[in-house]
Tab-separated table of C-alpha atoms in Angstrom:
chain	number	residue	atom	x	y	z
F	1	MET	CA	-13.676	-13.480	-18.041
F	2	ARG	CA	-16.504	-15.540	-16.573
F	3	PRO	CA	-16.250	-17.495	-13.351
F	4	SER	CA	-16.010	-21.245	-13.542
F	5	HIS	CA	-19.120	-23.408	-13.372
F	6	GLY	CA	-21.007	-23.124	-10.108
F	7	THR	CA	-19.475	-19.838	-9.004
F	8	ALA	CA	-20.411	-16.198	-9.430
F	9	SER	CA	-18.050	-13.329	-8.857
F	10	GLY	CA	-18.979	-10.362	-6.713
F	11	VAL	CA	-18.725	-8.227	-9.842
F	12	GLU	CA	-21.374	-10.220	-11.684
F	13	ARG	CA	-23.706	-10.299	-8.682
F	14	LEU	CA	-23.338	-6.531	-8.315
F	15	ARG	CA	-23.960	-6.043	-12.031
F	16	ARG	CA	-27.245	-7.922	-11.770
F	17	HIS	CA	-28.501	-5.728	-8.936
F	18	LEU	CA	-27.036	-2.245	-9.509
F	19	PRO	CA	-27.119	-0.058	-12.629
F	20	LEU	CA	-23.396	0.685	-12.685
F	21	SER	CA	-23.453	3.247	-15.458
F	22	GLY	CA	-20.792	5.915	-15.720
F	23	TRP	CA	-22.650	8.505	-13.680
F	24	VAL	CA	-22.542	6.214	-10.616
F	25	GLY	CA	-18.751	6.468	-10.506
F	26	VAL	CA	-18.790	10.218	-11.110
F	27	VAL	CA	-21.327	10.831	-8.336
F	28	ALA	CA	-19.468	8.527	-5.937
F	29	TRP	CA	-16.131	10.233	-6.589
F	30	LEU	CA	-17.497	13.797	-6.393
F	31	GLY	CA	-19.567	13.058	-3.287
F	32	THR	CA	-16.787	11.412	-1.313
F	33	ARG	CA	-14.172	13.954	-2.352
F	34	SER	CA	-16.462	16.828	-1.409
F	35	VAL	CA	-16.876	15.382	2.068
F	36	MET	CA	-13.101	14.872	2.324
F	37	ALA	CA	-12.524	18.505	1.337
F	38	LEU	CA	-15.050	19.631	3.956
F	39	VAL	CA	-13.345	17.550	6.640
F	40	LEU	CA	-10.008	19.050	5.616
F	41	ALA	CA	-11.264	22.631	5.725
F	42	THR	CA	-13.104	22.343	9.038
F	43	LEU	CA	-11.251	19.760	11.126
F	44	CYS	CA	-7.700	19.026	10.038
F	45	LEU	CA	-5.923	21.647	7.985
F	46	TYR	CA	-2.725	20.654	9.749
F	47	VAL	CA	-2.399	17.517	7.573
F	48	ARG	CA	-0.778	19.899	5.061
F	49	GLU	CA	2.235	20.402	7.319
F	50	ASP	CA	4.317	17.610	5.766
F	51	VAL	CA	4.014	19.198	2.333
F	52	GLY	CA	4.916	22.564	3.817
F	53	TYR	CA	7.986	20.886	5.299
F	54	TYR	CA	8.959	19.687	1.808
F	55	ALA	CA	8.652	23.243	0.499
F	56	VAL	CA	10.751	24.755	3.287
F	57	GLN	CA	13.487	22.154	2.860
F	58	LEU	CA	13.606	22.575	-0.901
F	59	GLN	CA	13.637	26.375	-0.793
F	60	SER	CA	17.157	26.245	0.561
F	61	VAL	CA	18.348	24.280	-2.468
F	62	PRO	CA	18.858	26.189	-5.748
F	63	MET	CA	17.270	24.633	-8.802
F	64	LEU	CA	20.592	24.601	-10.666
F	65	ARG	CA	23.594	23.500	-8.662
F	66	SER	CA	26.639	21.300	-9.067
F	67	HIS	CA	26.836	19.762	-5.596
F	68	GLY	CA	23.597	17.742	-5.730
F	69	LEU	CA	20.896	17.317	-3.127
F	70	GLY	CA	23.340	17.063	-0.246
F	71	GLY	CA	21.474	16.889	3.039
F	72	THR	CA	18.032	17.772	1.665
F	73	LEU	CA	15.185	15.441	2.686
F	74	VAL	CA	17.603	12.603	3.405
F	75	GLU	CA	14.731	10.459	4.684
F	76	TYR	CA	13.409	10.087	1.126
F	77	PRO	CA	15.016	8.257	-1.826
F	78	VAL	CA	16.633	10.521	-4.379
F	79	PRO	CA	14.017	9.973	-7.154
F	80	ALA	CA	11.269	10.984	-4.705
F	81	VAL	CA	13.116	14.214	-3.959
F	82	TRP	CA	13.486	14.852	-7.679
F	83	LEU	CA	9.706	14.596	-7.998
F	84	LEU	CA	9.132	16.891	-5.012
F	85	GLU	CA	11.571	19.423	-6.392
F	86	ALA	CA	9.944	19.346	-9.832
F	87	LEU	CA	6.816	20.802	-8.230
F	88	ARG	CA	8.767	23.927	-7.353
F	89	VAL	CA	8.679	24.985	-11.009
F	90	PRO	CA	4.971	25.899	-10.963
F	91	ALA	CA	5.051	26.891	-7.293
F	92	GLY	CA	7.961	29.281	-7.444
F	93	ALA	CA	9.103	30.596	-4.058
F	94	SER	CA	5.679	30.352	-2.412
F	95	SER	CA	5.229	27.536	0.129
F	96	ALA	CA	1.453	27.956	-0.006
F	97	VAL	CA	1.397	27.515	-3.776
F	98	TYR	CA	3.671	24.496	-3.430
F	99	VAL	CA	1.183	22.864	-1.045
F	100	TYR	CA	-1.661	23.440	-3.504
F	101	ALA	CA	0.427	22.141	-6.423
F	102	PHE	CA	1.254	18.990	-4.488
F	103	ALA	CA	-2.397	18.442	-3.521
F	104	LEU	CA	-3.490	19.004	-7.130
F	105	LEU	CA	-1.047	16.349	-8.332
F	106	MET	CA	-2.425	13.863	-5.797
F	107	VAL	CA	-6.029	14.678	-6.759
F	108	LEU	CA	-5.157	14.059	-10.403
F	109	LEU	CA	-3.533	10.729	-9.524
F	110	ASP	CA	-6.582	9.747	-7.488
F	111	THR	CA	-8.893	10.691	-10.360
F	112	PHE	CA	-6.783	8.796	-12.867
F	113	CYS	CA	-6.880	5.646	-10.734
F	114	CYS	CA	-10.659	5.804	-10.407
F	115	TRP	CA	-11.080	6.320	-14.145
F	116	ALA	CA	-8.591	3.576	-15.061
F	117	LEU	CA	-10.198	1.053	-12.732
F	118	TRP	CA	-13.696	1.926	-13.965
F	119	THR	CA	-12.877	1.734	-17.671
F	120	HIS	CA	-10.095	-0.875	-17.826
F	121	HIS	CA	-10.553	-3.167	-14.841
F	122	SER	CA	-13.859	-3.456	-12.982
F	123	ARG	CA	-16.387	-0.951	-11.740
F	124	LEU	CA	-16.569	-2.681	-8.385
F	125	GLY	CA	-12.812	-2.198	-8.088
F	126	ALA	CA	-13.229	1.518	-8.828
F	127	LEU	CA	-15.955	1.828	-6.189
F	128	LEU	CA	-13.773	0.036	-3.647
F	129	TRP	CA	-10.890	2.402	-4.439
F	130	ILE	CA	-13.257	5.344	-3.904
F	131	GLY	CA	-14.634	3.902	-0.670
F	132	PHE	CA	-11.273	2.851	0.727
F	133	THR	CA	-9.571	6.183	0.055
F	134	PHE	CA	-12.631	7.971	1.448
F	135	CYS	CA	-12.112	6.044	4.694
F	136	ILE	CA	-8.500	7.278	4.765
F	137	GLY	CA	-9.671	10.874	4.329
F	138	PRO	CA	-7.936	14.062	3.165
F	139	LEU	CA	-4.568	12.696	4.238
F	140	LEU	CA	-4.617	11.013	0.818
F	141	TRP	CA	-3.851	14.329	-0.885
F	142	PHE	CA	-0.963	15.421	1.328
F	143	ARG	CA	1.399	12.446	1.411
F	144	ILE	CA	3.762	11.209	-1.276
F	145	ASP	CA	2.722	7.636	-0.410
F	146	LEU	CA	-0.029	7.859	-3.018
F	147	VAL	CA	2.655	7.770	-5.739
F	148	PRO	CA	4.072	4.317	-4.854
F	149	ALA	CA	0.506	3.161	-4.158
F	150	VAL	CA	-0.405	4.033	-7.756
F	151	CYS	CA	2.717	2.187	-8.937
F	152	VAL	CA	1.588	-0.921	-7.046
F	153	LEU	CA	-1.893	-0.559	-8.550
F	154	VAL	CA	-0.351	-0.538	-12.031
F	155	ALA	CA	1.809	-3.534	-11.143
F	156	ALA	CA	-1.185	-5.515	-9.877
F	157	HIS	CA	-3.412	-4.601	-12.810
F	158	GLN	CA	-0.768	-5.272	-15.487
F	159	ARG	CA	0.640	-8.400	-13.822
F	160	ASN	CA	-0.404	-10.617	-16.774
F	161	ARG	CA	-1.248	-8.168	-19.555
F	162	ARG	CA	2.146	-6.451	-19.584
F	163	PRO	CA	4.433	-8.177	-17.067
F	164	VAL	CA	7.455	-6.035	-17.969
F	165	LEU	CA	5.423	-2.912	-17.177
F	166	SER	CA	4.225	-4.564	-13.963
F	167	GLY	CA	7.776	-5.158	-12.775
F	168	ALA	CA	8.877	-1.691	-13.866
F	169	ALA	CA	6.014	-0.164	-11.849
F	170	VAL	CA	7.257	-1.980	-8.739
F	171	GLY	CA	10.763	-0.691	-9.456
F	172	LEU	CA	9.474	2.876	-9.767
F	173	GLY	CA	7.475	2.493	-6.544
F	174	ALA	CA	10.558	1.225	-4.717
F	175	ALA	CA	12.508	4.222	-6.031
F	176	MET	CA	9.916	6.529	-4.451
F	177	LYS	CA	9.493	4.665	-1.160
F	178	LEU	CA	11.538	1.574	-0.399
F	179	TRP	CA	8.782	-0.819	0.751
F	180	PRO	CA	7.472	-1.879	-2.729
F	181	ALA	CA	10.791	-3.684	-3.309
F	182	LEU	CA	9.495	-6.505	-1.090
F	183	LEU	CA	6.521	-7.019	-3.399
F	184	VAL	CA	8.751	-8.341	-6.147
F	185	LEU	CA	9.051	-11.666	-4.309
F	186	PRO	CA	5.477	-12.879	-4.943
F	187	LEU	CA	5.631	-11.464	-8.484
F	188	LEU	CA	8.660	-13.516	-9.534
F	189	GLY	CA	8.283	-16.985	-11.008
F	190	ALA	CA	9.492	-19.624	-13.414
F	191	ASP	CA	6.729	-18.846	-15.893
F	192	ARG	CA	7.207	-16.337	-18.675
F	193	ALA	CA	5.212	-13.600	-16.925
F	194	GLY	CA	7.227	-13.996	-13.718
F	195	ARG	CA	10.521	-13.726	-15.566
F	196	ARG	CA	9.372	-10.663	-17.469
F	197	ARG	CA	8.176	-8.966	-14.270
F	198	GLY	CA	11.637	-9.524	-12.826
F	199	LEU	CA	13.185	-8.068	-15.963
F	200	GLY	CA	11.035	-4.949	-15.709
F	201	LEU	CA	11.918	-4.461	-12.044
F	202	VAL	CA	15.650	-4.880	-12.578
F	203	GLY	CA	15.570	-2.683	-15.671
F	204	LEU	CA	13.834	0.415	-14.318
F	205	GLY	CA	14.675	-0.043	-10.632
F	206	GLY	CA	18.339	-0.654	-11.437
F	207	ALA	CA	18.473	2.311	-13.813
F	208	LEU	CA	17.010	4.675	-11.220
F	209	GLY	CA	19.335	3.318	-8.548
F	210	ALA	CA	22.373	3.796	-10.764
F	211	LEU	CA	21.259	7.291	-11.765
F	212	SER	CA	20.775	8.238	-8.107
F	213	TRP	CA	24.215	6.964	-7.239
F	214	LEU	CA	25.884	8.777	-10.138
F	215	ALA	CA	24.045	12.034	-9.457
F	216	GLU	CA	24.139	12.177	-5.669
F	217	GLY	CA	26.691	9.618	-4.492
F	218	TRP	CA	26.430	6.425	-2.478
F	219	THR	CA	25.980	8.053	0.924
F	220	ARG	CA	22.971	10.072	-0.172
F	221	SER	CA	21.498	7.138	-2.103
F	222	VAL	CA	21.371	4.912	0.989
F	223	SER	CA	20.510	7.657	3.491
F	224	PRO	CA	16.802	6.610	3.738
F	225	LEU	CA	17.920	3.227	5.101
F	226	GLY	CA	20.027	4.897	7.783
F	227	TRP	CA	17.196	7.275	8.641
F	228	GLN	CA	14.713	4.427	9.010
F	229	ASN	CA	17.138	2.331	11.048
F	230	GLY	CA	17.730	5.139	13.523
F	231	ARG	CA	14.074	5.857	14.232
F	232	GLY	CA	12.410	4.902	17.488
F	233	LEU	CA	9.001	3.483	18.327
F	234	GLN	CA	6.308	5.599	16.694
F	235	VAL	CA	3.158	5.903	18.789
F	236	GLU	CA	0.819	4.461	16.119
F	237	SER	CA	2.881	1.322	15.506
F	238	VAL	CA	1.627	-2.106	16.478
F	239	TRP	CA	4.696	-2.614	18.651
F	240	ALA	CA	3.960	0.548	20.652
F	241	THR	CA	0.364	-0.490	21.381
F	242	PRO	CA	0.938	-2.085	24.822
F	243	LEU	CA	2.968	0.920	25.959
F	244	MET	CA	0.374	3.386	24.703
F	245	ALA	CA	-2.280	1.451	26.627
F	246	ALA	CA	-0.113	1.275	29.765
F	247	ARG	CA	0.448	5.026	29.493
F	248	LEU	CA	-3.214	5.538	30.433
F	249	VAL	CA	-2.610	4.186	33.941
F	250	SER	CA	1.068	4.935	34.525
F	251	ASP	CA	3.398	7.870	34.010
F	252	GLY	CA	6.348	5.592	33.224
F	253	TRP	CA	6.032	6.303	29.512
F	254	HIS	CA	5.898	9.617	27.732
F	255	VAL	CA	5.391	10.813	24.161
F	256	ARG	CA	7.275	13.566	22.388
F	257	LEU	CA	8.229	14.725	18.914
F	258	SER	CA	11.571	13.148	18.010
F	259	ARG	CA	14.277	14.472	15.726
F	260	TYR	CA	12.751	12.269	13.011
F	261	ASN	CA	9.704	14.567	12.863
F	262	ALA	CA	7.453	11.898	14.361
F	263	TYR	CA	5.818	11.332	17.731
F	264	GLU	CA	7.533	8.459	19.501
F	265	VAL	CA	7.012	6.765	22.853
F	266	PHE	CA	9.855	6.643	25.381
F	267	GLY	CA	10.227	4.610	28.546
F	268	PRO	CA	10.863	1.075	29.863
F	269	GLY	CA	10.794	-1.687	27.285
F	270	VAL	CA	11.094	0.555	24.240
F	271	PRO	CA	14.587	-0.661	23.160
F	272	THR	CA	13.427	-4.281	23.394
F	273	LEU	CA	10.339	-3.620	21.304
F	274	VAL	CA	12.415	-1.753	18.711
F	275	ARG	CA	14.709	-4.771	18.391
F	276	LEU	CA	11.724	-7.093	18.071
F	277	ALA	CA	10.240	-4.865	15.373
F	278	SER	CA	13.510	-4.902	13.441
F	279	GLY	CA	13.713	-8.679	13.784
F	280	SER	CA	10.146	-9.123	12.613
F	281	MET	CA	11.092	-7.680	9.232
F	282	LEU	CA	13.053	-10.896	8.682
F	283	VAL	CA	9.761	-12.747	9.091
F	284	VAL	CA	8.254	-10.505	6.405
F	285	VAL	CA	11.108	-11.332	4.037
F	286	GLY	CA	10.638	-15.014	4.875
F	287	LEU	CA	6.938	-14.759	4.039
F	288	GLY	CA	7.819	-13.218	0.678
F	289	LEU	CA	10.317	-15.975	-0.092
F	290	VAL	CA	7.803	-18.702	0.778
F	291	LEU	CA	5.137	-17.081	-1.399
F	292	CYS	CA	7.649	-16.749	-4.239
F	293	TRP	CA	8.540	-20.423	-3.934
F	294	LEU	CA	4.943	-21.630	-3.786
F	295	ILE	CA	3.400	-19.279	-6.372
F	296	GLY	CA	6.240	-18.774	-8.797
F	297	PHE	CA	7.867	-22.204	-8.571
F	298	GLY	CA	5.010	-24.427	-7.421
F	299	GLY	CA	6.757	-25.407	-4.199
F	300	ALA	CA	9.084	-27.604	-6.245
F	301	GLY	CA	10.975	-29.914	-3.885
F	302	LEU	CA	8.131	-30.292	-1.398
F	303	PRO	CA	6.463	-33.714	-1.260
F	304	GLY	CA	3.588	-33.873	-3.732
F	305	HIS	CA	4.427	-30.526	-5.359
F	306	ARG	CA	5.482	-30.043	-8.957
F	307	LEU	CA	6.198	-26.918	-10.963
F	308	SER	CA	4.322	-28.360	-13.928
F	309	ALA	CA	1.165	-28.612	-11.810
F	310	ALA	CA	1.405	-24.964	-10.751
F	311	LEU	CA	1.870	-23.841	-14.354
F	312	ALA	CA	-0.970	-25.980	-15.736
F	313	PRO	CA	-3.660	-24.039	-17.648
F	314	GLU	CA	-6.391	-25.093	-15.228
F	315	ARG	CA	-4.481	-23.424	-12.387
F	316	ARG	CA	-4.241	-20.000	-13.984
F	317	ARG	CA	-7.061	-18.428	-12.000
F	318	ASP	CA	-5.917	-19.991	-8.733
F	319	ARG	CA	-2.355	-18.805	-9.360
F	320	ASP	CA	-3.518	-15.297	-10.194
F	321	ARG	CA	-5.684	-15.065	-7.079
F	322	ALA	CA	-2.841	-16.348	-4.895
F	323	LEU	CA	-0.530	-13.725	-6.383
F	324	LEU	CA	-2.942	-10.880	-5.570
F	325	LEU	CA	-3.496	-12.220	-2.063
F	326	GLY	CA	0.275	-12.438	-1.708
F	327	LEU	CA	0.622	-8.734	-2.514
F	328	VAL	CA	-2.026	-7.834	0.078
F	329	ALA	CA	-0.424	-10.138	2.659
F	330	MET	CA	3.041	-8.660	2.096
F	331	ILE	CA	1.816	-5.078	2.467
F	332	CYS	CA	-0.118	-5.922	5.640
F	333	ALA	CA	2.917	-7.742	7.038
F	334	VAL	CA	5.199	-4.763	6.367
F	335	ILE	CA	2.748	-2.399	8.074
F	336	VAL	CA	2.377	-4.622	11.144
F	337	ALA	CA	6.084	-5.333	11.469
F	338	ASP	CA	7.256	-1.744	11.024
F	339	LYS	CA	8.165	0.261	14.097
F	340	THR	CA	6.760	3.363	12.369
F	341	PHE	CA	3.145	2.725	11.408
F	342	SER	CA	2.473	6.177	9.996
F	343	PRO	CA	-1.206	6.661	9.042
F	344	GLN	CA	-0.407	7.158	5.357
F	345	TYR	CA	0.848	3.571	5.209
F	346	MET	CA	-2.773	2.479	4.846
F	347	ILE	CA	-2.776	4.097	1.395
F	348	TRP	CA	-0.466	1.283	0.272
F	349	LEU	CA	-3.331	-1.206	0.360
F	350	ALA	CA	-5.620	0.723	-1.972
F	351	GLY	CA	-4.316	-0.683	-5.266
F	352	PRO	CA	-4.136	-4.445	-4.551
F	353	PHE	CA	-7.367	-4.175	-2.570
F	354	ALA	CA	-9.205	-2.720	-5.598
F	355	VAL	CA	-7.709	-5.198	-8.076
F	356	LEU	CA	-8.428	-8.163	-5.805
F	357	SER	CA	-12.131	-7.289	-5.934
F	358	SER	CA	-12.409	-8.893	-9.358
F	359	ALA	CA	-10.510	-12.082	-8.524
F	360	GLN	CA	-12.330	-15.327	-9.235
F	361	TRP	CA	-12.841	-16.903	-5.802
F	362	ARG	CA	-13.521	-20.545	-5.132
F	363	SER	CA	-17.057	-20.998	-3.816
F	364	GLY	CA	-15.724	-22.017	-0.390
F	365	ASP	CA	-13.388	-19.024	-0.167
F	366	ARG	CA	-15.860	-16.313	-1.148
F	367	ARG	CA	-16.767	-15.610	2.474
F	368	HIS	CA	-13.084	-15.092	3.336
F	369	GLY	CA	-12.815	-12.513	0.572
F	370	ALA	CA	-15.791	-10.600	1.981
F	371	VAL	CA	-14.231	-10.634	5.445
F	372	LEU	CA	-11.007	-9.279	3.949
F	373	VAL	CA	-12.911	-6.367	2.363
F	374	VAL	CA	-14.736	-5.470	5.573
F	375	MET	CA	-11.632	-5.611	7.754
F	376	THR	CA	-9.607	-3.481	5.335
F	377	LEU	CA	-12.275	-0.782	5.188
F	378	CYS	CA	-12.586	-0.784	8.993
F	379	CYS	CA	-8.816	-0.422	9.435
F	380	ALA	CA	-8.787	2.538	7.043
F	381	ALA	CA	-11.716	4.236	8.799
F	382	LEU	CA	-10.192	3.724	12.262
F	383	THR	CA	-6.930	5.178	10.994
F	384	GLN	CA	-8.665	8.405	9.975
F	385	LEU	CA	-10.396	8.618	13.356
F	386	ILE	CA	-6.979	8.403	15.002
F	387	PHE	CA	-5.150	10.666	12.562
F	388	PRO	CA	-5.941	13.370	11.849
F	389	LEU	CA	-9.260	13.684	13.665
F	390	ASN	CA	-8.132	12.864	17.235
F	391	TYR	CA	-4.363	12.847	17.067
F	392	SER	CA	-3.731	15.700	19.474
F	393	ALA	CA	-5.445	13.760	22.275
F	394	LEU	CA	-3.252	10.733	21.553
F	395	VAL	CA	0.108	12.508	21.675
F	396	THR	CA	-0.564	15.024	24.445
F	397	ALA	CA	2.196	15.077	27.028
F	398	THR	CA	-0.258	14.808	29.921
F	399	ASP	CA	-3.676	13.200	30.329
F	400	PRO	CA	-3.761	11.124	27.110
F	401	GLY	CA	-7.179	10.540	25.600
F	402	VAL	CA	-8.769	7.249	26.635
F	403	ALA	CA	-11.143	7.094	23.645
F	404	VAL	CA	-8.484	7.639	20.983
F	405	SER	CA	-6.132	5.233	22.755
F	406	ALA	CA	-8.891	2.625	22.648
F	407	LEU	CA	-9.305	3.331	18.912
F	408	LEU	CA	-5.573	2.808	18.451
F	409	VAL	CA	-5.657	-0.524	20.268
F	410	ALA	CA	-8.682	-1.637	18.237
F	411	ARG	CA	-7.143	-0.544	14.916
F	412	ASN	CA	-3.833	-2.265	15.588
F	413	ALA	CA	-5.495	-5.447	16.814
F	414	LEU	CA	-7.671	-5.528	13.701
F	415	MET	CA	-4.625	-4.834	11.542
F	416	CYS	CA	-2.879	-7.868	13.039
F	417	VAL	CA	-5.949	-9.991	12.318
F	418	LEU	CA	-6.052	-8.634	8.765
F	419	ALA	CA	-2.375	-9.454	8.253
F	420	GLY	CA	-2.832	-12.962	9.602
F	421	HIS	CA	-6.023	-13.545	7.606
F	422	SER	CA	-4.532	-12.338	4.317
F	423	ALA	CA	-1.323	-14.314	4.892
F	424	ALA	CA	-3.317	-17.484	5.657
F	425	LEU	CA	-5.412	-17.041	2.513
F	426	ALA	CA	-2.335	-16.384	0.386
F	427	LEU	CA	-0.375	-19.326	1.785
F	428	SER	CA	-3.263	-21.777	1.596
F	429	GLY	CA	-4.016	-20.768	-1.991
F	430	ALA	CA	-0.333	-20.893	-2.931
F	431	TRP	CA	0.119	-24.287	-1.269
F	432	ARG	CA	-2.537	-25.860	-3.519
F	433	LEU	CA	-0.905	-24.649	-6.738
F	434	GLY	CA	1.905	-27.180	-6.979
F	435	ARG	CA	-0.215	-30.163	-6.050
F	436	PRO	CA	-1.865	-32.241	-8.796
F	437	ALA	CA	-5.173	-30.759	-9.901
F	438	PRO	CA	-8.352	-32.745	-9.095
F	439	ALA	CA	-9.594	-34.693	-12.078
F	440	HIS	CA	-12.947	-32.862	-12.057
F	441	LEU	CA	-11.376	-29.384	-12.233
F	442	PRO	CA	-12.276	-27.914	-15.649
F	443	SER	CA	-9.621	-26.344	-17.820
F	444	SER	CA	-9.710	-22.593	-18.258
F	445	THR	CA	-10.023	-21.425	-21.819
F	446	GLN	CA	-9.737	-17.727	-21.069
F	447	PRO	CA	-6.329	-16.029	-21.147
F	448	ASP	CA	-4.811	-14.813	-17.912
F	449	ASP	CA	-4.919	-11.158	-18.877
F	450	GLU	CA	-8.670	-10.759	-19.053
F	451	GLU	CA	-10.488	-8.933	-16.268
F	452	PRO	CA	-14.193	-8.933	-15.491
F	453	HIS	CA	-16.125	-5.722	-16.009
F	454	ALA	CA	-19.312	-4.720	-14.239
């Protein structure tokens, strides 16, 4: 795919200036992962504790049993627990071996994503995946969130090539962690690809949901929703930011480990902020519905908008770019709105962020794309500085760290800007789709499913 007349993609500009042969990707991956391993070994071995918790919980459940999962890891969807339990086969009864088996699986997934992006998408996208995950740090290897992140990467990459697979990947991601279900809204549409993505989602997502219900019952199948609903205000969340800042000058708020295995803030105003956070998720759903209407249905019904204009061949690149921006905007909105902004949530952005790198930008929008890249990398790097590198100073019961609290405020403020910026780009691009194309806009002769390669 070549950019339209008068434009040049970042991939092509990078190709002209850098010799992106295969060894560049290998050196970049090995170098960054070596540094991540060093940081893990010397500064933050405790990031493995969540995986150790999985092992301890699963050790009390026999591999063969007739009563199902019962109360095991009720905070996770049933298919995710099936995956976690499958790792017990090579690990046996050893929690230490289980931790290493889990980390090895995540390293293999990370390697696969880098290779797939480099060979089948764009080399710039692979380098951005490497750089972005490097900014997140060794946490990448010790959280199950990488699995749905890979599913979203597949969905974004195969959105036009194999739309049924794209929708099925979203369904699998939602079966592992619930949040990818919201991404189906921008992916739906009246065009053939949109319908097939919906078919893939309903097919695999529905099958896994039905299997979970038949195997473990309704109560266990919906237990992650109840767990999430009951949680309080996690200290890293955007909604907790003013209280975490006020905690530096007042003892009216305190932090402690809750029964949900997370550090939460307690004190005046917390119930109100929790209600606001829950209400803000309705705004996220509304954003998804608007993007679905504008991207998938051309804003049909709005003055000056027609579905036929949105589906015109000359709008294929604009529609594709708006769809990718919609995925990024939805993920950022979920992170900002959630009352539990766990650090591993940043992993969710890795896939769409890498795929978006090869989008064909309008000449006037190219600067906005660069700003999006810089802000996303900064948010990921600040997240690692907060957790795991300085987390103990943030959650200490007395004398909270001023520096790490300032990092938290800066990260959350930048995350809000990133969410607003990505949503504005997605909405503005989606708004133009259903309007009649300018007469001078050339028709695209390339199929939608081509991707540029460096």
